[in-house]
Amino acid sequence: MSYSQRFLRCATQQTKSGAIQCKQQRVSQRCIATSSKAPAAIIPDSIHHSTRPGPPTPNFTFGAYPKVGGPNAKEVYRIRIPEFADLEAERAHRKLHHAVALRWLGYQGYNNEGAGGHVTVRDPILTDHFWINPHGKSFSYMTPDDLVLVSKDGEVKEGGNMHSINPAGYIIHSAVHEAREDVIAAVHCHSVPSKAFSALGCKLEPINQDACRFYNDHGIYSGFGGIAFKQDEGRHIAEALGNTKGVILQNHGHLTVAKTVDGAAFLFGAMDRCIQAQLLADAACAGRGTQTIKVSAEAAEYTRSNYNDEMIYIMFQSAFEDVVRASNGELPSNVQGEIRRP
């Protein structure tokens, strides 16, 4: 039996207690947006708990390196979110890292279902415009020159690749970027784990350290209204995302956002792997007649708070290096005007 077959078999064996928990969560969910054209978009009530992170700001949060080694420790090289000589340099940096993130997603198999999947990055100069991958092109060979510049009205603009874009990608991402000025990048693709998990109507549980990144910091959109070709669908998704870092799109998949495309790509992959881990853990519990052990609220909140903007940027840099090295010189490791932060 192949891995995917074993995974799907396990994923279907959800415990009765897990199903009851999911039902209870759905009952406690609160409607936040309705439309005559689309069902309600919802966020679990628990996400409004007093320990939930406050409203996000456009400013970066730093400090991913607690000092170790004592007062006489020598200075060491640290990976940091860079600064830039000018906005043109920042644009070049965002496009390079956008292309790398797309290649990484392609290498992970997220671009293997037709032309689905899209990554957007807000332009630092035309801040109501964003860059998006061209429709129907492989993620795995993306370059900065392949990226398409799109206005808030969905018009493909000169200065980028004059290529068609995924209409659903525009509908979803334009709504997210408009609703959240702090969001620089958004990632949405379809994966087997997220498609399976999104059918359960549940949020991620803090069953391991990695899942704590999303503790009280992701939403659920339960009002799937079909492929996102209507403006209402994008608005409802943005409302369900709220001020969080990710949203599970019921009967659809998941989406993540961040202040860097590196962070958004890392969170997308991390959330997908946490979803897969929860499905496997629940399936194992079904066979053993037990329940998963949860991290305490205090420990989950502490862990979540350490994954700030710089930390999730850093977490993607090993993948960035892998992609740049694999490009055999086609993609550079930095751009002119990129300044290393001390």
Coordinates of C-alpha atoms in Angstrom, one line a residue:
M1 CA 0.0 0.0 0.0
S2 CA 1.4 3.4 -1.0
Y3 CA 2.0 6.2 1.5
S4 CA -0.9 8.3 0.1
Q5 CA -3.2 5.2 0.3
R6 CA -2.2 4.6 3.9
F7 CA -2.7 8.3 4.7
L8 CA -6.1 8.4 3.2
R9 CA -7.1 5.2 4.9
C10 CA -6.0 6.6 8.3
A11 CA -7.6 10.0 7.6
T12 CA -11.0 8.4 7.2
Q13 CA -10.8 6.7 10.6
Q14 CA -11.8 9.6 12.8
T15 CA -12.8 8.9 16.4
K16 CA -16.3 9.3 17.7
S17 CA -15.0 11.7 20.3
G18 CA -13.2 13.7 17.6
A19 CA -16.5 14.0 15.6
I20 CA -18.3 15.1 18.8
Q21 CA -15.6 17.7 19.4
C22 CA -16.0 19.0 15.9
K23 CA -19.8 19.2 16.2
Q24 CA -19.4 21.1 19.5
Q25 CA -17.0 23.5 17.8
R26 CA -19.4 24.1 14.9
V27 CA -22.2 24.8 17.4
S28 CA -20.1 27.4 19.2
Q29 CA -19.0 29.1 16.0
R30 CA -20.3 32.7 15.5
C31 CA -21.5 34.1 12.2
I32 CA -19.6 37.2 11.2
A33 CA -20.7 37.9 7.6
T34 CA -23.7 37.0 5.5
S35 CA -24.9 37.7 2.0
S36 CA -27.8 36.8 -0.2
K37 CA -25.3 35.4 -2.6
A38 CA -23.1 33.4 -0.3
P39 CA -23.4 31.5 3.0
A40 CA -22.0 32.8 6.3
A41 CA -18.3 33.2 7.0
I42 CA -17.4 32.1 10.5
I43 CA -14.6 32.2 13.1
P44 CA -14.6 30.0 16.2
D45 CA -15.6 31.9 19.3
S46 CA -12.5 30.6 21.1
I47 CA -10.4 32.7 18.8
H48 CA -11.7 35.8 20.5
H49 CA -10.3 34.6 23.8
S50 CA -8.4 37.4 25.7
T51 CA -5.1 35.7 25.0
R52 CA -5.5 36.0 21.3
P53 CA -2.8 38.2 19.7
G54 CA -3.8 41.8 19.3
P55 CA -4.6 43.5 16.0
P56 CA -1.6 43.2 13.6
T57 CA 0.4 46.3 12.6
P58 CA 2.4 46.9 9.4
N59 CA 5.6 47.0 11.6
F60 CA 7.8 44.0 11.8
T61 CA 8.2 42.2 15.1
F62 CA 11.8 41.1 15.7
G63 CA 13.8 39.4 18.4
A64 CA 14.0 35.7 17.4
Y65 CA 17.4 35.3 19.0
P66 CA 17.5 35.2 22.8
K67 CA 21.1 35.8 23.9
V68 CA 23.0 32.6 24.8
G69 CA 26.6 32.0 26.0
G70 CA 26.9 34.4 28.8
P71 CA 28.1 38.1 28.9
N72 CA 31.4 37.4 27.2
A73 CA 30.0 35.5 24.2
K74 CA 31.4 36.6 20.9
E75 CA 29.2 38.2 18.2
V76 CA 27.9 35.7 15.7
Y77 CA 26.3 36.0 12.3
R78 CA 22.5 36.1 12.5
I79 CA 19.9 35.8 9.7
R80 CA 17.7 38.9 9.8
I81 CA 15.0 40.5 7.7
P82 CA 17.0 42.9 5.6
E83 CA 16.7 46.6 5.0
F84 CA 16.9 48.2 1.6
A85 CA 18.6 51.2 0.0
D86 CA 15.4 52.2 -1.7
L87 CA 11.9 50.9 -2.7
E88 CA 13.2 49.5 -6.0
A89 CA 15.6 47.3 -4.1
E90 CA 12.7 46.2 -1.9
R91 CA 10.6 45.4 -4.9
A92 CA 13.4 43.3 -6.4
H93 CA 13.8 41.5 -3.1
R94 CA 10.1 40.7 -2.8
K95 CA 10.0 39.4 -6.4
L96 CA 13.0 37.2 -5.9
H97 CA 11.7 35.7 -2.7
H98 CA 8.2 35.4 -4.4
A99 CA 9.7 33.4 -7.2
V100 CA 11.7 31.2 -4.8
A101 CA 8.6 30.6 -2.6
L102 CA 6.7 29.4 -5.7
R103 CA 9.5 27.1 -6.8
W104 CA 9.6 25.6 -3.3
L105 CA 5.8 25.1 -3.3
G106 CA 6.2 23.4 -6.7
Y107 CA 8.9 21.1 -5.3
Q108 CA 6.6 20.2 -2.5
G109 CA 3.9 19.1 -4.9
Y110 CA 1.5 21.9 -4.3
N111 CA 1.3 22.8 -8.0
N112 CA 0.2 19.3 -9.3
E113 CA -3.5 19.8 -9.7
G114 CA -4.0 21.7 -12.9
A115 CA -3.6 25.5 -12.6
G116 CA -4.8 25.8 -9.0
G117 CA -2.8 27.6 -6.4
H118 CA -1.7 31.2 -6.1
V119 CA 0.8 33.3 -4.2
T120 CA 0.6 37.1 -4.0
V121 CA 3.0 39.8 -2.8
R122 CA 2.1 43.4 -2.3
D123 CA 4.2 45.8 -4.3
P124 CA 6.1 48.3 -2.0
I125 CA 5.8 51.2 -4.5
L126 CA 2.3 50.7 -5.9
T127 CA 0.9 49.5 -2.5
D128 CA -2.6 48.9 -3.9
H129 CA -1.1 46.5 -6.5
F130 CA 0.2 43.0 -6.0
W131 CA 2.4 40.4 -7.8
I132 CA 0.9 37.0 -8.6
N133 CA 2.0 33.9 -10.5
P134 CA 0.9 33.6 -14.1
H135 CA -2.1 31.2 -14.7
G136 CA -1.3 27.7 -15.9
K137 CA 2.5 28.0 -15.5
S138 CA 4.6 25.6 -13.4
F139 CA 5.7 26.9 -10.0
S140 CA 8.9 24.9 -10.3
Y141 CA 10.5 27.1 -12.9
M142 CA 9.3 30.5 -11.8
T143 CA 11.6 33.6 -12.1
P144 CA 11.0 37.2 -10.9
D145 CA 10.4 38.2 -14.6
D146 CA 7.5 35.7 -14.8
L147 CA 5.5 37.4 -12.1
V148 CA 2.4 39.4 -13.1
L149 CA 1.6 42.9 -11.7
V150 CA -2.1 43.3 -10.9
S151 CA -4.1 46.4 -9.8
K152 CA -6.7 46.3 -7.1
D153 CA -9.3 46.2 -9.9
G154 CA -7.8 43.1 -11.4
E155 CA -6.1 44.7 -14.4
V156 CA -2.8 43.2 -15.5
K157 CA -0.4 46.1 -15.7
E158 CA 2.7 46.8 -17.7
G159 CA 6.0 46.5 -15.8
G160 CA 5.3 42.9 -15.1
N161 CA 4.6 39.8 -17.2
M162 CA 1.6 40.5 -19.4
H163 CA 0.1 37.1 -18.8
S164 CA -3.3 35.9 -17.7
I165 CA -3.9 35.2 -14.0
N166 CA -6.2 32.9 -12.1
P167 CA -9.5 34.7 -11.6
A168 CA -10.2 32.9 -8.3
G169 CA -6.7 33.9 -7.2
Y170 CA -7.4 37.6 -7.8
I171 CA -10.8 37.4 -6.1
I172 CA -9.4 35.8 -2.9
H173 CA -6.1 37.6 -2.6
S174 CA -7.4 41.1 -3.5
A175 CA -9.9 40.9 -0.7
V176 CA -7.3 39.7 1.8
H177 CA -4.8 42.5 0.8
E178 CA -7.5 45.1 0.9
A179 CA -8.8 44.0 4.3
R180 CA -5.3 43.7 5.9
E181 CA -2.8 46.5 5.3
D182 CA -0.2 44.5 7.3
V183 CA -0.4 41.5 4.9
I184 CA 2.5 41.6 2.4
A185 CA 2.0 38.1 1.1
A186 CA -0.7 35.4 0.9
V187 CA -0.4 31.8 0.0
H188 CA -3.2 29.4 -1.1
C189 CA -2.8 26.0 -2.7
H190 CA -4.7 22.7 -2.6
S191 CA -3.2 19.8 -0.7
V192 CA -4.6 16.4 0.2
P193 CA -4.3 16.9 4.0
S194 CA -6.0 20.3 4.0
K195 CA -8.7 19.1 1.7
A196 CA -9.4 16.2 4.0
F197 CA -9.2 18.3 7.2
S198 CA -11.3 21.1 5.8
A199 CA -14.2 18.7 5.5
L200 CA -14.3 18.2 9.3
G201 CA -15.2 21.8 10.4
C202 CA -12.5 21.7 13.1
K203 CA -9.6 24.0 13.8
L204 CA -6.1 22.8 14.6
E205 CA -5.4 21.6 18.2
P206 CA -2.2 22.3 20.1
I207 CA -1.0 18.6 20.0
N208 CA 2.6 19.5 19.3
Q209 CA 5.0 22.5 19.4
D210 CA 4.6 23.3 15.7
A211 CA 0.8 23.4 16.0
C212 CA 1.1 26.0 18.8
R213 CA 2.1 28.5 16.1
F214 CA -1.6 28.6 15.2
Y215 CA -3.0 28.4 18.7
N216 CA -6.0 30.9 18.8
D217 CA -4.5 32.4 15.7
H218 CA -6.4 30.9 12.8
G219 CA -10.0 31.0 11.6
I220 CA -12.5 28.8 9.8
Y221 CA -14.5 29.8 6.8
S222 CA -17.5 27.5 6.6
G223 CA -19.5 29.2 3.9
F224 CA -18.0 27.6 0.8
G225 CA -19.9 29.0 -2.2
G226 CA -18.2 27.2 -5.0
I227 CA -15.1 28.2 -7.0
A228 CA -14.2 31.8 -6.0
F229 CA -15.4 33.7 -9.1
K230 CA -17.7 36.0 -7.1
Q231 CA -16.5 39.0 -5.1
D232 CA -18.5 37.9 -2.1
E233 CA -16.5 34.7 -1.8
G234 CA -13.3 36.7 -1.5
R235 CA -14.7 39.1 1.1
H236 CA -16.1 36.2 3.2
I237 CA -12.7 34.5 3.2
A238 CA -11.0 37.7 4.3
E239 CA -13.5 38.2 7.1
A240 CA -13.0 34.6 8.3
L241 CA -9.2 35.2 8.3
G242 CA -9.8 38.3 10.4
N243 CA -6.6 39.4 12.2
T244 CA -5.1 35.9 12.2
K245 CA -2.2 34.3 10.3
G246 CA -4.2 31.6 8.6
V247 CA -7.7 30.3 7.7
I248 CA -9.1 26.9 7.0
L249 CA -11.4 27.1 4.1
Q250 CA -14.1 24.5 4.7
N251 CA -14.5 22.0 1.9
H252 CA -11.6 23.7 0.1
G253 CA -8.2 23.9 1.8
H254 CA -6.2 26.6 3.7
L255 CA -4.6 30.0 3.3
T256 CA -1.8 31.8 5.2
V257 CA -0.6 35.3 5.3
A258 CA 2.5 37.2 6.6
K259 CA 4.6 40.4 6.3
T260 CA 7.1 38.5 4.1
V261 CA 6.5 36.0 1.4
D262 CA 9.0 33.8 3.1
G263 CA 6.9 33.9 6.2
A264 CA 3.6 33.2 4.4
A265 CA 5.2 30.3 2.5
F266 CA 6.7 28.8 5.6
L267 CA 3.4 29.1 7.5
F268 CA 1.5 27.5 4.6
G269 CA 3.8 24.4 4.6
A270 CA 3.8 24.4 8.4
M271 CA 0.1 24.5 8.7
D272 CA -0.3 21.8 6.1
R273 CA 2.1 19.5 8.0
C274 CA 0.3 20.2 11.3
I275 CA -3.0 19.3 9.6
Q276 CA -1.5 16.1 8.4
A277 CA -0.1 15.3 11.9
Q278 CA -3.5 15.9 13.5
L279 CA -5.2 13.6 11.0
L280 CA -2.7 10.9 11.7
A281 CA -2.8 11.4 15.5
D282 CA -6.6 11.2 15.4
A283 CA -6.5 8.1 13.3
A284 CA -4.0 6.5 15.6
C285 CA -6.3 7.4 18.6
A286 CA -9.2 5.8 16.8
G287 CA -7.3 2.5 16.6
R288 CA -6.1 2.7 20.3
G289 CA -9.4 4.0 21.7
T290 CA -7.6 7.0 23.2
Q291 CA -7.5 10.8 22.8
T292 CA -4.6 13.1 21.8
I293 CA -2.7 14.9 24.6
K294 CA -3.0 18.7 24.2
V295 CA -0.3 21.2 25.1
S296 CA -1.5 23.5 28.0
A297 CA -2.9 26.9 27.1
E298 CA -0.1 28.7 28.9
A299 CA 2.6 26.7 27.0
A300 CA 0.8 27.0 23.7
E301 CA 0.4 30.8 24.1
Y302 CA 4.1 31.2 25.0
T303 CA 5.2 29.1 22.0
R304 CA 3.0 31.0 19.6
S305 CA 4.3 34.4 20.9
N306 CA 7.9 33.4 20.0
Y307 CA 7.0 32.9 16.3
N308 CA 7.2 36.5 15.4
D309 CA 7.7 38.0 11.9
E310 CA 11.4 37.6 11.9
M311 CA 11.3 34.1 13.3
I312 CA 9.0 32.8 10.5
Y313 CA 11.2 34.6 7.9
I314 CA 14.2 32.8 9.3
M315 CA 12.4 29.5 9.3
F316 CA 12.0 29.7 5.5
Q317 CA 15.7 30.6 4.7
S318 CA 16.9 27.0 4.5
A319 CA 14.3 26.3 1.9
F320 CA 15.3 29.6 0.1
E321 CA 18.9 28.4 0.1
D322 CA 17.9 25.0 -1.3
V323 CA 16.0 26.6 -4.2
V324 CA 18.7 29.1 -5.1
R325 CA 21.4 26.4 -5.1
A326 CA 19.2 24.1 -7.2
S327 CA 18.7 26.9 -9.8
N328 CA 22.4 26.6 -10.8
G329 CA 22.9 30.3 -10.9
E330 CA 19.6 31.2 -12.5
L331 CA 18.4 32.8 -9.2
P332 CA 20.7 35.0 -7.1
S333 CA 20.8 34.8 -3.3
N334 CA 20.3 38.6 -2.9
V335 CA 19.6 41.7 -4.9
Q336 CA 21.4 45.0 -5.3
G337 CA 20.5 47.4 -2.6
E338 CA 19.7 44.7 -0.1
I339 CA 21.3 45.7 3.3
R340 CA 22.0 43.1 6.0
R341 CA 20.5 44.1 9.3
P342 CA 23.0 44.0 12.2

